Amino acid sequence: MTLARTVRLLPVAAFLAFSMLPIGVRPSLAAEYTLESEATYDVRPADGRIAVTVDLEFTNTTPDPDGRFSVFEELRLAIHDEAVEVTASDAEGDLEVEVAVEGGVNVATVTLRDELRYEDTVAVTVEYALLDSADPQLRVRPSVVVFPAWGFGTTASVRVTIPSGYEIRVDGDALDDDSGTLVSGPIEDPSRWLALVTAVQPTEFTTFSATVPLEGGTADLSVRAFADDEPWGERTLSLISEALPLLEAEIGLPYPRVGQLVLVEAVTADASGFGEQAPGGTELAIAFDQPAFTALHQVSHVWLSPELVEARWLREGLASVVAAQVATQLEVELPYDPAARAQEQADASFRLDAWSADAGPDGEAFGYAASWAFLAEVEEVVGADAVRTVLARVEQGVGPYESTDVEPDPATDPDGGAPTPLTTRTFLDQLETVSASSLTEGFAGRVLTDADIALLPAREEARTAFDQLTAVAGSWGAPDPVRGALTAWQFEDARALMDEATDWLGRRDALLEAMQEVGLSAPDRLQQAYRAYGGGPEALAELAAERAVVEAYASTARDLNGERTFLERIGLIGGQDPAEQLNVANGRFADGDLRGAIDAVSEAQRIAASAETGGIVRIASAGLVALLVLVFAVLLVRRRATYTGAR
């Protein structure tokens, strides 16, 4: 039972009324009295009961008006709703007592032995028992004791005795430890005093296990229940076994846990929300007194961990929205209407992105309810698929300003790899990217801090400029520095980077046109330089380097395509063709080998430049050969003539 609920259930501490008087005697119209009480709660976990003893001293302090008497014949006392075995007695023995619900309050009416006249005092003892029940608001077992203790009457004191060996926590008004007994001291206004006592003893657990097949793998589910509360273990195992596939589908991510998923029955640590443990543990603690919805909420965090969702309000709100969807499918009752609960806690309200761990009970209650309510409204606007898409993009390492049709590739995508956990800023950016919905007004009204609200005008201008940049860039998208600055909400830097990138794209277009004219294909490294550096010096250097290759290639191609002289044509016959080297340069350029492309262009230029010289050499060589042949022929003829004459 949460403290807030206990306070609402607390009845008026004592009800007193006039008795019927003898005929002809009129009672006083206003009852004045004192009722001093000493209440003892004797906790007996082994017996499953709490023995409540209330010792009362009731004094009539209403003076007798003229001609009338001030008397009481009954004493009426508000007792626990679960009270059984109610008895009353005074110094002479048992008194008649009747128990009935009046105005929503369980009232024990004790008939006094004698009429109580003005300034008279009577001592009465009321006793009853509180028994262990299935209601988590009243548990009396060896493992856990939970019950509300209050005082009675106009002044009171309270004593609580619990066997040794229990770790005791008291929420609400204080009870001090007096040699093993909890004592309140004097209570001046019992109607405003309430203590919620929780006692826990190290206990044995009973384990229930199941294997649940899921899309992302098999979940080895283990539920550890208090040994004296096996029904809780059976209920929880059945619920979570059914819920796991539904949670996986609702969140849209594969089951992420490696090893056992262990749910352990526990005692509520924080009565203002879902009693959650610190994130990151290997076990999920589920308080026995929480509704089934809490277990669904907690198990949602197996997916919605701090590694995926950093902002607390977002992590808790998403867990509640997901749990609510699954609860509806499993016909599990929701614990409350989040919008109504948030309104009830409006006095403790705050901007959701400012939700801190020290918000206090009312702040915690507001944080859980308001986060749930706001995200439920967001999902109605953008649709559940949009939220699932955002979670998938984050899990895959896709940033909020990455195109919606880009598939992350950790090997080539600078944004790919380990996910960057969702913050409020990136959640807003991601949602508006994937849904094309404007959510800024809603976030400004209930979520964003004042510092972030002040950035919204600059954000809107930067996002408009970003759309213009991506339209110009086409399939090349936006460079990493721009997306990084936008993601960090550094909008002034982003605008400067986008101006640089836009100028660079203009130069790129001119270069691409020059490439197209000469039949060159842009190497991937040009786009990679843009993506990595935008319009920065490194990207400008890449443009200059590629432009130098293109210009050298174009100039060489023009020279080779011009009219060749006779000597050049002769020089190229049977030798290297400079056009082949240009083809080599083309291929190397497309592969991003700028140095190799320049070398090939230079070789083509060298071959072309040496063609005329080669032609001269070849003609000269041919003439020399012809001359030698002629000389040889003359000599041969002369020798033959000499040989003939000799004969």
mmCIF file of C-alpha atoms in Angstrom, residues 156-363:
data_model
loop_
_atom_site.group_PDB
_atom_site.id
_atom_site.type_symbol
_atom_site.label_atom_id
_atom_site.label_comp_id
_atom_site.label_asym_id
_atom_site.label_seq_id
_atom_site.Cartn_x
_atom_site.Cartn_y
_atom_site.Cartn_z
ATOM 1 C CA ALA A 156 -2.612 9.248 21.738
ATOM 2 C CA SER A 157 0.503 7.172 21.802
ATOM 3 C CA VAL A 158 1.399 4.136 19.693
ATOM 4 C CA ARG A 159 3.600 1.127 20.418
ATOM 5 C CA VAL A 160 4.550 -1.566 17.902
ATOM 6 C CA THR A 161 6.239 -4.816 18.893
ATOM 7 C CA ILE A 162 7.857 -6.987 16.207
ATOM 8 C CA PRO A 163 9.947 -10.124 16.773
ATOM 9 C CA SER A 164 13.698 -9.717 16.435
ATOM 10 C CA GLY A 165 15.448 -10.481 13.151
ATOM 11 C CA TYR A 166 13.381 -8.132 10.992
ATOM 12 C CA GLU A 167 14.639 -5.144 9.078
ATOM 13 C CA ILE A 168 12.075 -2.448 9.780
ATOM 14 C CA ARG A 169 11.145 0.606 7.739
ATOM 15 C CA VAL A 170 8.604 3.216 8.794
ATOM 16 C CA ASP A 171 7.126 5.596 6.226
ATOM 17 C CA GLY A 172 5.033 8.578 7.160
ATOM 18 C CA ASP A 173 5.138 9.682 10.790
ATOM 19 C CA ALA A 174 8.042 8.513 12.895
ATOM 20 C CA LEU A 175 8.264 5.589 15.269
ATOM 21 C CA ASP A 176 11.426 5.459 17.368
ATOM 22 C CA ASP A 177 13.197 2.298 18.466
ATOM 23 C CA ASP A 178 12.980 1.863 22.234
ATOM 24 C CA SER A 179 14.834 -1.336 23.157
ATOM 25 C CA GLY A 180 13.282 -3.275 20.298
ATOM 26 C CA THR A 181 9.839 -1.668 20.545
ATOM 27 C CA LEU A 182 8.710 1.068 18.201
ATOM 28 C CA VAL A 183 7.161 4.009 20.044
ATOM 29 C CA SER A 184 5.551 7.200 18.832
ATOM 30 C CA GLY A 185 5.742 9.418 21.885
ATOM 31 C CA PRO A 186 2.799 11.772 22.551
ATOM 32 C CA ILE A 187 0.577 12.361 19.529
ATOM 33 C CA GLU A 188 -1.207 15.696 19.839
ATOM 34 C CA ASP A 189 -3.514 15.218 16.850
ATOM 35 C CA PRO A 190 -4.135 11.525 16.108
ATOM 36 C CA SER A 191 -6.355 12.385 13.136
ATOM 37 C CA ARG A 192 -3.280 13.630 11.287
ATOM 38 C CA TRP A 193 -0.831 10.948 12.382
ATOM 39 C CA LEU A 194 -0.096 7.787 10.378
ATOM 40 C CA ALA A 195 2.812 5.363 10.157
ATOM 41 C CA LEU A 196 3.198 2.689 7.491
ATOM 42 C CA VAL A 197 5.230 -0.126 9.028
ATOM 43 C CA THR A 198 7.158 -2.555 6.828
ATOM 44 C CA ALA A 199 9.214 -5.373 8.329
ATOM 45 C CA VAL A 200 11.305 -7.709 6.198
ATOM 46 C CA GLN A 201 13.161 -10.814 7.299
ATOM 47 C CA PRO A 202 15.749 -12.680 5.216
ATOM 48 C CA THR A 203 13.783 -15.550 3.834
ATOM 49 C CA GLU A 204 13.951 -18.493 1.512
ATOM 50 C CA PHE A 205 12.715 -18.222 -2.045
ATOM 51 C CA THR A 206 10.822 -20.621 -4.245
ATOM 52 C CA THR A 207 11.895 -20.482 -7.895
ATOM 53 C CA PHE A 208 9.593 -20.873 -10.883
ATOM 54 C CA SER A 209 11.115 -21.170 -14.373
ATOM 55 C CA ALA A 210 10.048 -21.141 -18.009
ATOM 56 C CA THR A 211 11.624 -20.922 -21.454
ATOM 57 C CA VAL A 212 9.964 -18.382 -23.740
ATOM 58 C CA PRO A 213 10.756 -18.411 -27.506
ATOM 59 C CA LEU A 214 11.107 -14.927 -28.987
ATOM 60 C CA GLU A 215 12.096 -13.419 -32.335
ATOM 61 C CA GLY A 216 15.410 -12.244 -30.885
ATOM 62 C CA GLY A 217 16.241 -15.510 -29.159
ATOM 63 C CA THR A 218 15.044 -17.567 -26.234
ATOM 64 C CA ALA A 219 14.298 -15.939 -22.902
ATOM 65 C CA ASP A 220 15.211 -18.097 -19.916
ATOM 66 C CA LEU A 221 12.725 -16.748 -17.409
ATOM 67 C CA SER A 222 13.112 -17.300 -13.679
ATOM 68 C CA VAL A 223 10.792 -15.961 -10.979
ATOM 69 C CA ARG A 224 11.871 -16.083 -7.329
ATOM 70 C CA ALA A 225 8.998 -15.719 -4.879
ATOM 71 C CA PHE A 226 8.985 -15.634 -1.102
ATOM 72 C CA ALA A 227 8.667 -19.188 0.147
ATOM 73 C CA ASP A 228 5.434 -18.229 1.911
ATOM 74 C CA ASP A 229 4.031 -16.530 -1.189
ATOM 75 C CA GLU A 230 4.166 -19.138 -3.962
ATOM 76 C CA PRO A 231 0.950 -17.867 -5.624
ATOM 77 C CA TRP A 232 2.786 -14.615 -6.428
ATOM 78 C CA GLY A 233 5.503 -16.588 -8.194
ATOM 79 C CA GLU A 234 3.023 -18.632 -10.196
ATOM 80 C CA ARG A 235 1.017 -15.557 -11.236
ATOM 81 C CA THR A 236 4.101 -13.594 -12.202
ATOM 82 C CA LEU A 237 5.635 -16.445 -14.211
ATOM 83 C CA SER A 238 2.405 -16.899 -16.173
ATOM 84 C CA LEU A 239 2.002 -13.160 -16.775
ATOM 85 C CA ILE A 240 5.555 -12.519 -17.993
ATOM 86 C CA SER A 241 5.639 -15.677 -20.132
ATOM 87 C CA GLU A 242 2.632 -14.336 -22.022
ATOM 88 C CA ALA A 243 3.896 -10.774 -22.027
ATOM 89 C CA LEU A 244 7.436 -11.227 -23.378
ATOM 90 C CA PRO A 245 6.474 -11.851 -27.051
ATOM 91 C CA LEU A 246 3.986 -8.980 -26.883
ATOM 92 C CA LEU A 247 6.583 -6.631 -25.387
ATOM 93 C CA GLU A 248 9.088 -7.559 -28.087
ATOM 94 C CA ALA A 249 6.528 -6.836 -30.810
ATOM 95 C CA GLU A 250 5.340 -3.610 -29.199
ATOM 96 C CA ILE A 251 8.863 -2.199 -28.784
ATOM 97 C CA GLY A 252 9.967 -3.451 -32.196
ATOM 98 C CA LEU A 253 13.443 -4.587 -31.126
ATOM 99 C CA PRO A 254 14.724 -8.140 -30.712
ATOM 100 C CA TYR A 255 15.056 -9.498 -27.199
ATOM 101 C CA PRO A 256 18.450 -8.148 -26.027
ATOM 102 C CA ARG A 257 19.235 -10.051 -22.854
ATOM 103 C CA VAL A 258 21.903 -12.751 -22.715
ATOM 104 C CA GLY A 259 21.446 -15.170 -19.845
ATOM 105 C CA GLN A 260 18.532 -15.543 -17.466
ATOM 106 C CA LEU A 261 15.841 -12.949 -16.972
ATOM 107 C CA VAL A 262 15.245 -13.084 -13.221
ATOM 108 C CA LEU A 263 12.318 -11.466 -11.424
ATOM 109 C CA VAL A 264 12.572 -11.380 -7.643
ATOM 110 C CA GLU A 265 9.730 -10.700 -5.261
ATOM 111 C CA ALA A 266 10.643 -7.743 -3.089
ATOM 112 C CA VAL A 267 9.317 -5.037 -0.821
ATOM 113 C CA THR A 268 8.458 -1.628 -2.237
ATOM 114 C CA ALA A 269 11.414 0.705 -1.974
ATOM 115 C CA ASP A 270 9.612 3.771 -3.310
ATOM 116 C CA ALA A 271 5.890 4.111 -2.794
ATOM 117 C CA SER A 272 5.590 7.106 -5.122
ATOM 118 C CA GLY A 273 6.067 5.299 -8.426
ATOM 119 C CA PHE A 274 6.759 1.735 -9.559
ATOM 120 C CA GLY A 275 9.250 0.935 -6.790
ATOM 121 C CA GLU A 276 12.073 0.486 -9.286
ATOM 122 C CA GLN A 277 15.594 -0.593 -8.526
ATOM 123 C CA ALA A 278 18.610 1.214 -9.886
ATOM 124 C CA PRO A 279 19.109 0.376 -13.589
ATOM 125 C CA GLY A 280 21.788 -1.999 -14.746
ATOM 126 C CA GLY A 281 21.255 -4.968 -12.426
ATOM 127 C CA THR A 282 20.987 -8.568 -13.562
ATOM 128 C CA GLU A 283 17.723 -9.050 -11.665
ATOM 129 C CA LEU A 284 14.435 -7.154 -11.669
ATOM 130 C CA ALA A 285 12.953 -6.554 -8.244
ATOM 131 C CA ILE A 286 9.146 -6.542 -8.309
ATOM 132 C CA ALA A 287 7.406 -5.443 -5.116
ATOM 133 C CA PHE A 288 4.796 -7.919 -3.925
ATOM 134 C CA ASP A 289 2.281 -5.153 -3.220
ATOM 135 C CA GLN A 290 2.449 -3.669 -6.706
ATOM 136 C CA PRO A 291 -0.180 -4.423 -9.365
ATOM 137 C CA ALA A 292 0.553 -6.742 -12.292
ATOM 138 C CA PHE A 293 1.080 -3.662 -14.460
ATOM 139 C CA THR A 294 4.267 -2.888 -12.529
ATOM 140 C CA ALA A 295 5.838 -6.193 -13.595
ATOM 141 C CA LEU A 296 5.080 -5.351 -17.237
ATOM 142 C CA HIS A 297 6.584 -1.896 -16.778
ATOM 143 C CA GLN A 298 9.723 -3.302 -15.182
ATOM 144 C CA VAL A 299 10.279 -5.992 -17.798
ATOM 145 C CA SER A 300 9.918 -3.342 -20.532
ATOM 146 C CA HIS A 301 13.199 -1.947 -19.210
ATOM 147 C CA VAL A 302 14.968 -5.069 -20.464
ATOM 148 C CA TRP A 303 14.658 -3.355 -23.852
ATOM 149 C CA LEU A 304 14.325 0.258 -22.694
ATOM 150 C CA SER A 305 17.582 0.385 -20.788
ATOM 151 C CA PRO A 306 19.773 3.440 -20.079
ATOM 152 C CA GLU A 307 22.049 2.226 -22.869
ATOM 153 C CA LEU A 308 19.204 2.858 -25.319
ATOM 154 C CA VAL A 309 17.278 5.686 -23.618
ATOM 155 C CA GLU A 310 19.186 8.135 -21.450
ATOM 156 C CA ALA A 311 16.492 10.641 -20.448
ATOM 157 C CA ARG A 312 14.709 9.338 -17.365
ATOM 158 C CA TRP A 313 11.265 10.708 -18.194
ATOM 159 C CA LEU A 314 11.496 9.186 -21.660
ATOM 160 C CA ARG A 315 12.667 5.791 -20.423
ATOM 161 C CA GLU A 316 9.931 5.579 -17.782
ATOM 162 C CA GLY A 317 7.233 7.032 -19.995
ATOM 163 C CA LEU A 318 7.991 4.620 -22.827
ATOM 164 C CA ALA A 319 8.011 1.693 -20.388
ATOM 165 C CA SER A 320 4.553 2.704 -19.153
ATOM 166 C CA VAL A 321 3.132 3.247 -22.650
ATOM 167 C CA VAL A 322 4.434 -0.145 -23.788
ATOM 168 C CA ALA A 323 3.219 -1.844 -20.607
ATOM 169 C CA ALA A 324 -0.219 -0.274 -21.049
ATOM 170 C CA GLN A 325 -0.517 -1.621 -24.599
ATOM 171 C CA VAL A 326 0.465 -5.118 -23.492
ATOM 172 C CA ALA A 327 -1.745 -4.895 -20.398
ATOM 173 C CA THR A 328 -4.740 -4.166 -22.612
ATOM 174 C CA GLN A 329 -3.999 -7.248 -24.717
ATOM 175 C CA LEU A 330 -3.664 -9.410 -21.592
ATOM 176 C CA GLU A 331 -6.685 -7.821 -19.874
ATOM 177 C CA VAL A 332 -4.511 -6.540 -17.043
ATOM 178 C CA GLU A 333 -5.984 -3.560 -15.203
ATOM 179 C CA LEU A 334 -4.102 -0.281 -15.465
ATOM 180 C CA PRO A 335 -3.094 1.157 -12.068
ATOM 181 C CA TYR A 336 -4.429 4.645 -12.770
ATOM 182 C CA ASP A 337 -5.291 7.196 -15.434
ATOM 183 C CA PRO A 338 -1.928 8.896 -16.019
ATOM 184 C CA ALA A 339 -3.400 12.227 -17.105
ATOM 185 C CA ALA A 340 -5.645 12.379 -14.043
ATOM 186 C CA ARG A 341 -2.833 11.343 -11.706
ATOM 187 C CA ALA A 342 -0.518 13.989 -13.172
ATOM 188 C CA GLN A 343 -3.205 16.587 -12.590
ATOM 189 C CA GLU A 344 -3.592 15.443 -8.978
ATOM 190 C CA GLN A 345 0.149 16.004 -8.489
ATOM 191 C CA ALA A 346 0.190 19.349 -10.307
ATOM 192 C CA ASP A 347 1.591 21.142 -7.255
ATOM 193 C CA ALA A 348 4.771 19.048 -7.627
ATOM 194 C CA SER A 349 5.001 19.494 -11.402
ATOM 195 C CA PHE A 350 8.191 20.248 -13.292
ATOM 196 C CA ARG A 351 9.564 20.123 -16.812
ATOM 197 C CA LEU A 352 9.895 16.439 -17.552
ATOM 198 C CA ASP A 353 13.452 16.735 -18.825
ATOM 199 C CA ALA A 354 14.372 18.145 -15.400
ATOM 200 C CA TRP A 355 13.125 15.055 -13.520
ATOM 201 C CA SER A 356 15.844 14.232 -11.022
ATOM 202 C CA ALA A 357 16.380 11.459 -8.508
ATOM 203 C CA ASP A 358 15.659 13.827 -5.596
ATOM 204 C CA ALA A 359 12.201 14.895 -6.766
ATOM 205 C CA GLY A 360 10.570 13.601 -3.566
ATOM 206 C CA PRO A 361 7.487 11.366 -3.272
ATOM 207 C CA ASP A 362 5.058 13.817 -4.872
ATOM 208 C CA GLY A 363 7.552 14.697 -7.590
#
